[in-house]
mmCIF file of C-alpha atoms in Angstrom:
data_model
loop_
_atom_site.group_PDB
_atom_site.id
_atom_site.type_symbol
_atom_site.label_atom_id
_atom_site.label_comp_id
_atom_site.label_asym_id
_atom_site.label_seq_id
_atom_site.Cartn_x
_atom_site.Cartn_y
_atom_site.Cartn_z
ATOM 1 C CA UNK A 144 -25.277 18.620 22.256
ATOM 2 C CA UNK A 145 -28.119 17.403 23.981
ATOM 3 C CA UNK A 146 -27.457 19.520 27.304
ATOM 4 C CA UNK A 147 -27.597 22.669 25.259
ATOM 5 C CA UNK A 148 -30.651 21.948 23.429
ATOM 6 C CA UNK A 149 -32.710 20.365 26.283
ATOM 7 C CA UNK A 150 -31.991 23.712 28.155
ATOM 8 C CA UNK A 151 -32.652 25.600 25.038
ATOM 9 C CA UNK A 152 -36.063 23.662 24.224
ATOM 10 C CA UNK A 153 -37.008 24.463 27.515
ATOM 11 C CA UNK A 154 -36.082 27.962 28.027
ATOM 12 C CA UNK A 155 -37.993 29.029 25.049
ATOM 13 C CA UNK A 156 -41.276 27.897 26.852
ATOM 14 C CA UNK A 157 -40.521 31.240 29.435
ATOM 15 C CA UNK A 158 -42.613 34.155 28.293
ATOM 16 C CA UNK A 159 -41.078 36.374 26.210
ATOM 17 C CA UNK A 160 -38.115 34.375 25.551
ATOM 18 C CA UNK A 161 -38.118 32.980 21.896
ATOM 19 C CA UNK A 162 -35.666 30.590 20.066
ATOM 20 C CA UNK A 163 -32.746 32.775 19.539
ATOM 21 C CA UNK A 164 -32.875 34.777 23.030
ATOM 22 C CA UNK A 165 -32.727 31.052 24.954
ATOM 23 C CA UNK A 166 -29.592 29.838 22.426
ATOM 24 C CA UNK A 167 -28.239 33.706 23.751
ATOM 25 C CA UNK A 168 -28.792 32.587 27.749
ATOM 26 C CA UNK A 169 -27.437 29.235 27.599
ATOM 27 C CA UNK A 170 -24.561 30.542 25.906
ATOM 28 C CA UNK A 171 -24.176 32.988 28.627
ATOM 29 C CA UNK A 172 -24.583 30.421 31.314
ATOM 30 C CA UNK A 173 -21.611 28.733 29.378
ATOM 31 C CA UNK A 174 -19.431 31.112 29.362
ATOM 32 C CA UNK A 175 -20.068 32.629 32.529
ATOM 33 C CA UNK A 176 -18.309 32.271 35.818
ATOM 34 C CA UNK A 177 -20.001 28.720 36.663
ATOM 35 C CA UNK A 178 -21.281 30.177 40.075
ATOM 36 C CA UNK A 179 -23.475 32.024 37.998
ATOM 37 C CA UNK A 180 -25.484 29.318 36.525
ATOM 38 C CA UNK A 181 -24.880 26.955 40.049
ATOM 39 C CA UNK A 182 -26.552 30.286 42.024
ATOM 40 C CA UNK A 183 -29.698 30.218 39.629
ATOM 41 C CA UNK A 184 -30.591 26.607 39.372
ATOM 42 C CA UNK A 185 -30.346 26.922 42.951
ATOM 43 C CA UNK A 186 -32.730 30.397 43.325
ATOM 44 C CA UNK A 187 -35.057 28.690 41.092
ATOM 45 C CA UNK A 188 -35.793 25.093 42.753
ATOM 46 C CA UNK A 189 -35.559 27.178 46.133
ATOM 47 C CA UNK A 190 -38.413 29.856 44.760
ATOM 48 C CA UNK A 191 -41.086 27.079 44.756
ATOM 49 C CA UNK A 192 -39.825 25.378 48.339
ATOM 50 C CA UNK A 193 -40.151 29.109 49.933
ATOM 51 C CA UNK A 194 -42.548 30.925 48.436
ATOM 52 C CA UNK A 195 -46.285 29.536 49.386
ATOM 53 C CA UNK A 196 -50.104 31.086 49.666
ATOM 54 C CA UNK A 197 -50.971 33.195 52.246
ATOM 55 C CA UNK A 198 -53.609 30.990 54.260
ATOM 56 C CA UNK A 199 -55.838 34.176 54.654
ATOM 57 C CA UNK A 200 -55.527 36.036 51.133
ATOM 58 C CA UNK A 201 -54.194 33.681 48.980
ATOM 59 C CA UNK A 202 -51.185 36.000 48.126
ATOM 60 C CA UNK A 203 -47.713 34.868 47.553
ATOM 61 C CA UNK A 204 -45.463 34.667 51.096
ATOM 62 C CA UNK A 205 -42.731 33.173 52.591
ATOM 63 C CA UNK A 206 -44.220 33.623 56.055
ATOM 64 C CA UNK A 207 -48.026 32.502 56.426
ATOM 65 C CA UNK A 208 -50.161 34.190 57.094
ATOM 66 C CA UNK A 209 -48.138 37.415 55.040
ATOM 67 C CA UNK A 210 -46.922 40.405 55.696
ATOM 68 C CA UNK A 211 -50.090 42.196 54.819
ATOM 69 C CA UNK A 212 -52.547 39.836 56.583
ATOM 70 C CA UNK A 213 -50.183 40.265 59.735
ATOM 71 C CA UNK A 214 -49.624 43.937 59.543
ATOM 72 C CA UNK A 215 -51.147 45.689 62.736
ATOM 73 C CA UNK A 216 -50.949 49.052 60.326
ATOM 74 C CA UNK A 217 -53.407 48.065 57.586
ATOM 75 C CA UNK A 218 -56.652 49.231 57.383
ATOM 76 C CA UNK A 219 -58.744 45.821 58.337
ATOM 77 C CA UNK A 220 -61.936 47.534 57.057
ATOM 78 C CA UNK A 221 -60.981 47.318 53.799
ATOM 79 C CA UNK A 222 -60.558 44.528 50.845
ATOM 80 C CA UNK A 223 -58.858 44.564 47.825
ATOM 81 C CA UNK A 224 -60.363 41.908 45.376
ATOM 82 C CA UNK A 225 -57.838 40.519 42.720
ATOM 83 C CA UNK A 226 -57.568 37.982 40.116
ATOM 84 C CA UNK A 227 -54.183 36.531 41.021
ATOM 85 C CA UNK A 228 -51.652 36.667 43.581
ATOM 86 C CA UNK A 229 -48.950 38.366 41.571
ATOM 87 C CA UNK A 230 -52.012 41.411 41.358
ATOM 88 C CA UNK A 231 -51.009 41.998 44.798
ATOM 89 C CA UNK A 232 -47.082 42.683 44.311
ATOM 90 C CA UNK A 233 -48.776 44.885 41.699
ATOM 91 C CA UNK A 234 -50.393 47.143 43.982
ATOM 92 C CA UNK A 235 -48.335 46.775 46.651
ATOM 93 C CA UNK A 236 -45.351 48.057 44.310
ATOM 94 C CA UNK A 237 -48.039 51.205 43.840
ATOM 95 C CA UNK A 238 -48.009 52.280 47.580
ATOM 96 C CA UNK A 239 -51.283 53.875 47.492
ATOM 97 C CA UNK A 240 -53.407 51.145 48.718
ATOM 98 C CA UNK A 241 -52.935 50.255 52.962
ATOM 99 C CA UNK A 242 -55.856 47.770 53.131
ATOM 100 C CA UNK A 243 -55.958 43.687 52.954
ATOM 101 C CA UNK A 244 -56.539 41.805 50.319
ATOM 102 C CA UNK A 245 -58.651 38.689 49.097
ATOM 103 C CA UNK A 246 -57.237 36.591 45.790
ATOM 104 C CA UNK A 247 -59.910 34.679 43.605
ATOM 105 C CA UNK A 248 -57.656 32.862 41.936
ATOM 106 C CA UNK A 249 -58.805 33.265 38.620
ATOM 107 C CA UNK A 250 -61.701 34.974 36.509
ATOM 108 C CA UNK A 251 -65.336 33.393 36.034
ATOM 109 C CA UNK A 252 -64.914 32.362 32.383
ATOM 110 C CA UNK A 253 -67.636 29.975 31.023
ATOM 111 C CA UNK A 254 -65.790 29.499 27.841
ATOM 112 C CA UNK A 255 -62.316 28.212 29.566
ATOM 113 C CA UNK A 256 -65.015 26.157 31.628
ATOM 114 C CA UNK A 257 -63.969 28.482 34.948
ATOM 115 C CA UNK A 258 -67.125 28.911 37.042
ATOM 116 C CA UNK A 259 -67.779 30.369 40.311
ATOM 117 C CA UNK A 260 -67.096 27.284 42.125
ATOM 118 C CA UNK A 261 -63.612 27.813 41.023
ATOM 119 C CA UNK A 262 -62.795 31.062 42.200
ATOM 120 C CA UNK A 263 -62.133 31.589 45.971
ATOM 121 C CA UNK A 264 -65.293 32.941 46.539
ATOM 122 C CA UNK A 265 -67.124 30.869 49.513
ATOM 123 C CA UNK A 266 -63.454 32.081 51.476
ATOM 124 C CA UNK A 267 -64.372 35.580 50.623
ATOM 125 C CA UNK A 268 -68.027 35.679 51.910
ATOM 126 C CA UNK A 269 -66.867 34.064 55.037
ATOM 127 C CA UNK A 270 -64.182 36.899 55.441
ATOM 128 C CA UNK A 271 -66.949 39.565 54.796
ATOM 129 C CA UNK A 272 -69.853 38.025 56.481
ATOM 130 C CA UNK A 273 -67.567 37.493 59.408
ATOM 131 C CA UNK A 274 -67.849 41.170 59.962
ATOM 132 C CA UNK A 275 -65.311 44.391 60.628
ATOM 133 C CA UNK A 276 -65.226 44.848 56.807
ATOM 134 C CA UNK A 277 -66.793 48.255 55.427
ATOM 135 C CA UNK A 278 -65.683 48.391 52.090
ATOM 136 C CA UNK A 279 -64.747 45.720 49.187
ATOM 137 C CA UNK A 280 -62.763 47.194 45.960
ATOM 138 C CA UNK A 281 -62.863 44.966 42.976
ATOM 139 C CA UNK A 282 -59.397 44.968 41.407
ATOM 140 C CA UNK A 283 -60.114 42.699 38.439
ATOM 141 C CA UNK A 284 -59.202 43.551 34.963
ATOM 142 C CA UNK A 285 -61.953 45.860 32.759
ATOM 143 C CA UNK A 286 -62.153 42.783 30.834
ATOM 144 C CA UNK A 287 -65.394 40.870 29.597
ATOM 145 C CA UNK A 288 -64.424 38.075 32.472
ATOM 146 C CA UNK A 289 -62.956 40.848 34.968
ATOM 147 C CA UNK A 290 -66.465 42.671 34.491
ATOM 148 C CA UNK A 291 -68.368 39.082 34.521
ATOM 149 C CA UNK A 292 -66.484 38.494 37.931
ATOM 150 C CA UNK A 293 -67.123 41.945 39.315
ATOM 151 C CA UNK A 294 -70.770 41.549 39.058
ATOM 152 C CA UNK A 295 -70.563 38.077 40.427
ATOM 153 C CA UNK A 296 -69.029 39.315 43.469
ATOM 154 C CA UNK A 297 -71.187 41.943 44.502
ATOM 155 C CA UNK A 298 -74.157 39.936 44.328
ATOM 156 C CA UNK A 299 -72.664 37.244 46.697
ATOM 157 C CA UNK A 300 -71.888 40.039 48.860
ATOM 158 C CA UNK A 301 -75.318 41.618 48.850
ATOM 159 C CA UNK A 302 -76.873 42.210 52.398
ATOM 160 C CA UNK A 303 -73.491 41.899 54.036
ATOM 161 C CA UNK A 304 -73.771 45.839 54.301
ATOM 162 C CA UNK A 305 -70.295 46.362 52.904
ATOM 163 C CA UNK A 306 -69.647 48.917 50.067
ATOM 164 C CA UNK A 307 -68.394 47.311 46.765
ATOM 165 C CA UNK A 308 -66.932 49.427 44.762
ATOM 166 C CA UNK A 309 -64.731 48.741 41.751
ATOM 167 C CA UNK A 310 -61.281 50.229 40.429
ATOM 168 C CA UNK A 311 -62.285 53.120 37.642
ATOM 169 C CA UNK A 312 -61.454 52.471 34.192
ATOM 170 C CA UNK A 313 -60.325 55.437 31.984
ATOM 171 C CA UNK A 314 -57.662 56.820 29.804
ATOM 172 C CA UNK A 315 -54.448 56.469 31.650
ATOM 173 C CA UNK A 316 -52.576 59.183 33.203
ATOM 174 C CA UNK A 317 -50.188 60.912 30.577
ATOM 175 C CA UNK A 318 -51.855 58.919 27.845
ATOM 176 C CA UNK A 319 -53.709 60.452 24.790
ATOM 177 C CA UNK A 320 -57.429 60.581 23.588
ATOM 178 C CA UNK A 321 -55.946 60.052 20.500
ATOM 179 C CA UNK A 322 -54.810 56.840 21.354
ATOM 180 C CA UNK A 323 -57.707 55.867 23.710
ATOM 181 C CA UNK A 324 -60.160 52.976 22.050
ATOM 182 C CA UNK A 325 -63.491 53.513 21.410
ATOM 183 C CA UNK A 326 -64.215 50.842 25.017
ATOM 184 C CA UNK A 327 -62.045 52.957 27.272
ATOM 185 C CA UNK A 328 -62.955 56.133 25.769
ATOM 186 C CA UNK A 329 -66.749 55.362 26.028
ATOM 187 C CA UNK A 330 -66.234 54.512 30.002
ATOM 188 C CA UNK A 331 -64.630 57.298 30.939
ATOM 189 C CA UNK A 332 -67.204 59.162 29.374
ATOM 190 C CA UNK A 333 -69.521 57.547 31.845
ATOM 191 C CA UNK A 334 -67.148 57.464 34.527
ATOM 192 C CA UNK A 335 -66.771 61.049 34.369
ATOM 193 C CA UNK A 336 -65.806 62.750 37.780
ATOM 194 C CA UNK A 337 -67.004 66.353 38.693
ATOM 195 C CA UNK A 338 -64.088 68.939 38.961
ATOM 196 C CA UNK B 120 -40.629 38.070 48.851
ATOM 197 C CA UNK B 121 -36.572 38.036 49.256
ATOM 198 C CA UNK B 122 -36.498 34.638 47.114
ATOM 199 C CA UNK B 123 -38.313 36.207 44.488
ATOM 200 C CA UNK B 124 -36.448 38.923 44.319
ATOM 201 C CA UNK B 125 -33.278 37.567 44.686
ATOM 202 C CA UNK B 126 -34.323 35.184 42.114
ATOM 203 C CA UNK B 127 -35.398 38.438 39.562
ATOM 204 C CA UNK B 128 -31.845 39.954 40.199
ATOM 205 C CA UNK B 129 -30.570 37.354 38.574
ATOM 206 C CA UNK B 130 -32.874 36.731 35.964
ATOM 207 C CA UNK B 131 -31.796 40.688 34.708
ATOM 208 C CA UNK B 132 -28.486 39.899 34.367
ATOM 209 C CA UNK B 133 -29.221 37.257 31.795
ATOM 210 C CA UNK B 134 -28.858 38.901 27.647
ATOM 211 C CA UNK B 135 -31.799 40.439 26.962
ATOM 212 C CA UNK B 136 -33.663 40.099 29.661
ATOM 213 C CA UNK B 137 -34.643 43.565 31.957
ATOM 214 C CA UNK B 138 -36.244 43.412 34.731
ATOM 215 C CA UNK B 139 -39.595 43.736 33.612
ATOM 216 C CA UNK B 140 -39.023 40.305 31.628
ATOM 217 C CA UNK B 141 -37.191 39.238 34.534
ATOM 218 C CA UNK B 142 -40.210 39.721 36.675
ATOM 219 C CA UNK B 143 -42.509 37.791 34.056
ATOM 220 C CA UNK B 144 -40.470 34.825 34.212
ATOM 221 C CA UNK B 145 -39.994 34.432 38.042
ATOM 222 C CA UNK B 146 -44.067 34.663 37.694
ATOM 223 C CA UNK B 147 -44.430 31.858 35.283
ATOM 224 C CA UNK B 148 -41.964 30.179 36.968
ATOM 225 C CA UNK B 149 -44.144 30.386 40.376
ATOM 226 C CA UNK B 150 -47.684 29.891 38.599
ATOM 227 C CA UNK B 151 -46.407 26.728 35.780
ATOM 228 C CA UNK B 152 -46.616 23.405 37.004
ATOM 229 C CA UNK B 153 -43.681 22.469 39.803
ATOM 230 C CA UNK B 154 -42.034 19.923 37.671
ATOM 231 C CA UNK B 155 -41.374 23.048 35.097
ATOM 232 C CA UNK B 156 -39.233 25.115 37.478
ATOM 233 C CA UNK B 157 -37.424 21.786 39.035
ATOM 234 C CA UNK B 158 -36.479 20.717 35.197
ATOM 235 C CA UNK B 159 -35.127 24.132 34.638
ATOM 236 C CA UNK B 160 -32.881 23.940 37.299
ATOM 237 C CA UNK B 161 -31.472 20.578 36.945
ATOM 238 C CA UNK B 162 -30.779 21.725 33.301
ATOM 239 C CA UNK B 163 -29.084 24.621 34.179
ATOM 240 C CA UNK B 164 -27.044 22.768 36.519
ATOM 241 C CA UNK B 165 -26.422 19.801 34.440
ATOM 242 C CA UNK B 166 -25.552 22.341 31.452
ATOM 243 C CA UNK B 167 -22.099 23.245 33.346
ATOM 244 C CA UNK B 168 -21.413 19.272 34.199
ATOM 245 C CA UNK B 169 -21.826 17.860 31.081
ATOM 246 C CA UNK B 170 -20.329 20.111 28.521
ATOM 247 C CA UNK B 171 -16.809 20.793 28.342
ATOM 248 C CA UNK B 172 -14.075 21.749 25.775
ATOM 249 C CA UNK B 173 -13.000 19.399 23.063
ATOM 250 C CA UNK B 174 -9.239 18.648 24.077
ATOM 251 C CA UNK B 175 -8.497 18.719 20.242
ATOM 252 C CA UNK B 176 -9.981 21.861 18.718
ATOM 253 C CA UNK B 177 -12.101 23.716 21.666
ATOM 254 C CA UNK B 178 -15.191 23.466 21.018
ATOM 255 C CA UNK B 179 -18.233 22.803 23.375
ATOM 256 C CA UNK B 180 -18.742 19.127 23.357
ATOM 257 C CA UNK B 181 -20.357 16.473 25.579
ATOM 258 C CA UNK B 182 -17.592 13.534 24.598
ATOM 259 C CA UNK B 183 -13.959 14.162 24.420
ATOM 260 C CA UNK B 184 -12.695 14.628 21.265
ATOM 261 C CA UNK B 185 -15.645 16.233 20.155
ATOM 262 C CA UNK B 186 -17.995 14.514 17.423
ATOM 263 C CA UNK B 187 -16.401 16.815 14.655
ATOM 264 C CA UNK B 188 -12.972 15.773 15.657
ATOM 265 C CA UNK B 189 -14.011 12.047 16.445
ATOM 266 C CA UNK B 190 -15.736 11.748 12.763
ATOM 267 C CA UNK B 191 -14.248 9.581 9.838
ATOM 268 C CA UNK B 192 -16.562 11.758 7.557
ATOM 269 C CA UNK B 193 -14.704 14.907 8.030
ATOM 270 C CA UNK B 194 -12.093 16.571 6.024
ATOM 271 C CA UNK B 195 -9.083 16.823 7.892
ATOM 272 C CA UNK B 196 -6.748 18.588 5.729
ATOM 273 C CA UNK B 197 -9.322 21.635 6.422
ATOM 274 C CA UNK B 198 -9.229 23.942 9.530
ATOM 275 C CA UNK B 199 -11.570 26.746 10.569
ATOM 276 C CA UNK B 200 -10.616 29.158 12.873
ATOM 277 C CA UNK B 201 -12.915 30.625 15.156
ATOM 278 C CA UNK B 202 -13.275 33.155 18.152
ATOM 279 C CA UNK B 203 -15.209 31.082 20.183
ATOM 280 C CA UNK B 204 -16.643 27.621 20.392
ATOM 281 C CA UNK B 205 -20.322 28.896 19.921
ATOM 282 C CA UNK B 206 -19.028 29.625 16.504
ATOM 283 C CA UNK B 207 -18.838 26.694 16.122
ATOM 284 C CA UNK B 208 -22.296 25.406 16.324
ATOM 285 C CA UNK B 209 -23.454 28.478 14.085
ATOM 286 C CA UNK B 210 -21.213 27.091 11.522
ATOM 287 C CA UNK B 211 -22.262 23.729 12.340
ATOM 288 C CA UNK B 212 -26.235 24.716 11.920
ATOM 289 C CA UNK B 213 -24.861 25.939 8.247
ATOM 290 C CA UNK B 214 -23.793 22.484 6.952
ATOM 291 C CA UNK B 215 -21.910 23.927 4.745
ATOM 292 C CA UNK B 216 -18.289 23.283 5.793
ATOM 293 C CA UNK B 217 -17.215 19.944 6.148
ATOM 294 C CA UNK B 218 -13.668 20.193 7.866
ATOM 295 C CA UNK B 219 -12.100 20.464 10.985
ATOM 296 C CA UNK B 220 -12.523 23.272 13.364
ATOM 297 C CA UNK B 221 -9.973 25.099 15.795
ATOM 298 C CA UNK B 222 -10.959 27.966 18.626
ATOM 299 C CA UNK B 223 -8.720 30.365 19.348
ATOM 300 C CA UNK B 224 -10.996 31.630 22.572
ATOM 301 C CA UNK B 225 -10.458 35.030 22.006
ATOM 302 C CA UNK B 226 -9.028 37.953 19.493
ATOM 303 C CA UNK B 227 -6.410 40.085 19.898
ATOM 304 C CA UNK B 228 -7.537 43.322 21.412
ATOM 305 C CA UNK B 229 -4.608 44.695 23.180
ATOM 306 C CA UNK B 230 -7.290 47.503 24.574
ATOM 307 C CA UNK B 231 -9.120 45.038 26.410
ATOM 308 C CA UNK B 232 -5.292 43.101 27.412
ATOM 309 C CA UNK B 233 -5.526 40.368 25.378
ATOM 310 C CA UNK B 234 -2.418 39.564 23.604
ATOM 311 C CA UNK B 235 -1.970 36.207 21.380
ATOM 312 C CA UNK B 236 -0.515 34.825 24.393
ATOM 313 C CA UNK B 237 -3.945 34.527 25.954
ATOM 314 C CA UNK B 238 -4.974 32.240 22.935
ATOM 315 C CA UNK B 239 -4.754 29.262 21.868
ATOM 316 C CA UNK B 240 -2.409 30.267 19.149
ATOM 317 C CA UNK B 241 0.240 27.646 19.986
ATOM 318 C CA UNK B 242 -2.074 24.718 19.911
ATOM 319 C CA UNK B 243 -3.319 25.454 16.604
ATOM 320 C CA UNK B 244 1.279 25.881 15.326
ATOM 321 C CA UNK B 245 1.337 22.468 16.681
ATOM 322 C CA UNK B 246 -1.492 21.162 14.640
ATOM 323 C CA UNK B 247 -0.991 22.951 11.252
ATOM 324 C CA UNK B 248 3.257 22.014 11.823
ATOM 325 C CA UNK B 249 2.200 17.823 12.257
ATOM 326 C CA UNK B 250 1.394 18.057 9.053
ATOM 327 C CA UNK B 251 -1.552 16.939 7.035
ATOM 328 C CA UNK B 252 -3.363 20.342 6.574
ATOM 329 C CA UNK B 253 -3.610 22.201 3.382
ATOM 330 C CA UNK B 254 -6.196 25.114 3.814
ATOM 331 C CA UNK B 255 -6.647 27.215 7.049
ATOM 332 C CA UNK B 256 -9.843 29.029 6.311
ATOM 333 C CA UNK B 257 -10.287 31.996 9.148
ATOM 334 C CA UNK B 258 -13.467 32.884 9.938
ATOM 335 C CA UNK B 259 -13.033 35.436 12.962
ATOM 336 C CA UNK B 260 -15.632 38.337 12.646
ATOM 337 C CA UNK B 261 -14.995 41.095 10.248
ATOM 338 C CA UNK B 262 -14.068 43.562 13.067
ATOM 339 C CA UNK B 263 -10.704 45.043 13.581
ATOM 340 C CA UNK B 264 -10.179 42.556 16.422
ATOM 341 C CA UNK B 265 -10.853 39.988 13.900
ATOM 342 C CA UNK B 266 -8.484 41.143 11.251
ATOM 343 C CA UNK B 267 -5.736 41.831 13.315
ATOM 344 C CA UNK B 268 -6.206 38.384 14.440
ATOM 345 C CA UNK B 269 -6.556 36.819 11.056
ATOM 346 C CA UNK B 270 -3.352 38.822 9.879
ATOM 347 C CA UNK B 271 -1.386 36.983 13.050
ATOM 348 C CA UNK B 272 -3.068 34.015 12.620
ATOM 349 C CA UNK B 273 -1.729 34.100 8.906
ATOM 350 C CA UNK B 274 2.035 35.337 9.996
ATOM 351 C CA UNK B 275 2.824 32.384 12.860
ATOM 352 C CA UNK B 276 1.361 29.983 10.089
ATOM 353 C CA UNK B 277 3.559 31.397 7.393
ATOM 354 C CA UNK B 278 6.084 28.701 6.386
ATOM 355 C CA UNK B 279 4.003 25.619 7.100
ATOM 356 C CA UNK B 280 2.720 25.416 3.495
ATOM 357 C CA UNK B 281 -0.695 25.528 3.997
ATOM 358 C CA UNK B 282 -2.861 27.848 2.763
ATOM 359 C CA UNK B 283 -4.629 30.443 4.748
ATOM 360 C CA UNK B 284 -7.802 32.038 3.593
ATOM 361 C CA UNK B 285 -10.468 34.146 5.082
ATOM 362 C CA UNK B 286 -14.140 34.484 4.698
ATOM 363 C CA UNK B 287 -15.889 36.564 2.234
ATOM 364 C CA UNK B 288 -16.796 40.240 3.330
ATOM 365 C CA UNK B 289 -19.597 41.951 1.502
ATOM 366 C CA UNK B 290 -23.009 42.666 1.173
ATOM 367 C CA UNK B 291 -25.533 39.642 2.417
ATOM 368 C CA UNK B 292 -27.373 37.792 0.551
ATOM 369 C CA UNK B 293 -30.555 39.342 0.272
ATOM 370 C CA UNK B 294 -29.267 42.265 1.343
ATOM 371 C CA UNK B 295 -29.949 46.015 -0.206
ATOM 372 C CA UNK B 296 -26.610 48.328 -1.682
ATOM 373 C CA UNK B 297 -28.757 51.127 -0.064
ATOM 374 C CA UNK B 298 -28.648 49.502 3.484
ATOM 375 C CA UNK B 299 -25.178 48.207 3.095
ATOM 376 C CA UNK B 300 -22.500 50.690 5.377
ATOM 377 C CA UNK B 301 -19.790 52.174 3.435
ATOM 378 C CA UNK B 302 -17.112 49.992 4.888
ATOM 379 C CA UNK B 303 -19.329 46.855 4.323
ATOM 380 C CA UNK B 304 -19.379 48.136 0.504
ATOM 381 C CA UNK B 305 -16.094 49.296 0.119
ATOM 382 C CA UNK B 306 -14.960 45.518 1.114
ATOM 383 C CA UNK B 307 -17.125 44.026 -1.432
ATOM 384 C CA UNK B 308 -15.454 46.014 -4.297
ATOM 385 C CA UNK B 309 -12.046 45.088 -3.319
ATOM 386 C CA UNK B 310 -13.178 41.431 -2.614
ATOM 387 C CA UNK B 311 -15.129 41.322 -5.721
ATOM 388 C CA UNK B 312 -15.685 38.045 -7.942
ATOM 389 C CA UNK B 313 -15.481 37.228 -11.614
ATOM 390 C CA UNK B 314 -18.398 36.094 -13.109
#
C-alpha cells in the first residue's frame, strides 16, 4: 500500500525513529480515532507557519521580538551565547538563568566548511558594542568546534569592556569519577573551585 | 511556544515515543527543510483518505476488493484468520502463504467486553458456508484471547466440511530451550512433529 509505506519511508527519517517504530506509528494512526491523525498533520504544517526567529536573538517565537527579548524582568546586562535556538528552550526549561540571549546559529567548523561569516556574529558585536551589556556567557558545547567558537567570540568582543565568561565544564552533578573521561576529568581538574 | 508544545503532546502519545523523543522530533521537524514537515503532514492526512477496509476479507487496502482478494494467483479454497488487518501485511511480508485472508477485528475477551458479536464472525459463516473452501488455517496469537477465539472460530465452522487448523506453537527458529518459557515448551511437546 503505497500510503502506508510513503508515510513509513518518511517517518523513519525522524530521529530516533527506525524502521519498525514508524510501521508501529502508522499503524497507530490507522487504527486510531481519525481525529487523531487529522489533529497532527494539522499541528505539524501549523508548527512551521507559527513558530519563527526572534528578530533580536534568533530564538524560536511565535511573537517577534520573544518573550525573553520583550521581558521588562530580564537582566539586559547580560548575554547568553548559544549554538542554536532550541539551546535556549534548554536553559530556559533550567530556570536559573534571567538574562537575554544571542543565537549563532551554528558552530565555526572548518571541516563542514562553517566559518565565521556564517555564524551570527556581526549581529552580536552590534548588540554588545551598542552598549548596556556587562557580561557575555558562552553557552556552546565543550566540544572541539564549541571551544573553536568560544575563542572566536571573545576576540571579536575584545575592547568592548564586557566580561566573557564561559559555562564550566566538569563532572556532572550526581555523576561518578568513575565514569568521568579522561577530557572532562582533566578540566575539572583545572577548573577546580576553592571551597 | 504553545504550537510546539501542543505539537510535543501529541507526538508522546504516539508507541514508543516519550516525551524526550517527542521533543527531538518537533526539533527536527522545526530545523529540516520546510518541504519535510509539509510532506509529513499531507501523508498523515492522506494515510486516513486513502486506505480503507477490503469489503471482502478486512484488510487495509487502497482498492476495493483488496489486491489479495482481487488476484487470479491466489488460492481460494484457503482462508487465514487473523485479529487484525495489520496481520495481514506481516503475513504478507512472509510470502509464505498463498491463500485468502479473513479479519475477524478483534478476539474474544469478555474482560475487556468483547463478545463474538463484536466480530466479524458472521461474515467469515457466510464465506466458508458458499462453498469452495477446504482449509481454514487460524492464525490468531497464541494468547488465551487467541485460543478461545480459535476454539469458537472452529465450533461456528463445524459442519461446513472444511478443515480448520491452527498455527504451530513452539520454540522459534533460532531460538534457545534455555530461553524458551515453560508454557512456550510445554506446547512444543504436545505439538511435536515426526521426523
Amino acid at each position: 500500500m503505497k500510503a502506508l509505506e510513503d508515510l513509513v519511508a518518511l517517518l523513519s527519517r525522524l530521529p530516533g525513529i527506525g524502521k519498525k517504530s514508524a510501521s508501529r506509528i502508522a499503524f497507530h494512526l490507522l487504527k486510531a480515532d481519525e481525529s487523531f491523525a487529522r489533529t497532527l498533520a494539522e499541528r505539524i504544517s501549523r508548527l512551521r507557519e507559527s513558530v519563527r526567529f526572534c528578530s533580536v536573538c534568533g530564538a524560536y517565537t511565535e511573537s517577534d521580538p520573544c518573550p525573553v527579548c520583550s521581558s521588562p524582568a530580564r537582566d539586559r546586562s547580560i548575554l547568553c551565547v548559544v549554538e542554536q535556538p532550541q539551546d535556549v528552550l534548554t536553559i530556559e526549561a533550567g530556570r536559573e538563568y534571567l538574562g537575554l540571549y544571542h543565537v549563532l546559529g551554528g558552530l565555526i567548523a572548518p571541516l563542514d566548511g562553517v566559518g565565521p561569516e556564517n555564524l551570527h556574529l556581526d549581529a552580536l558585536e552590534r548588540r554588545v558594542r551598542t552598549g548596556g551589556i556587562r557580561e557575555i556567557i558562552i553557552a556552546t558545547n565543550p566540544t572541539v568546534e564549541g571551544d573553536t567558537t568560544a575563542l572566536y567570540v571573545k576576540k571579536i568582543l575584545a575592547g568592548t569592556g564586557a566580561e566573557v565568561t564561559r559555562l564550566a565544564t566538569g563532572i556532572p552533578v550526581g555523576g561518578d569519577l568513575e565514569y568521568a573521561d579522561r577530557l572532562t576529568l582533566a578540566r575539572s581538574f583545572r577548573g577546580r573551585v576553592r571551597l
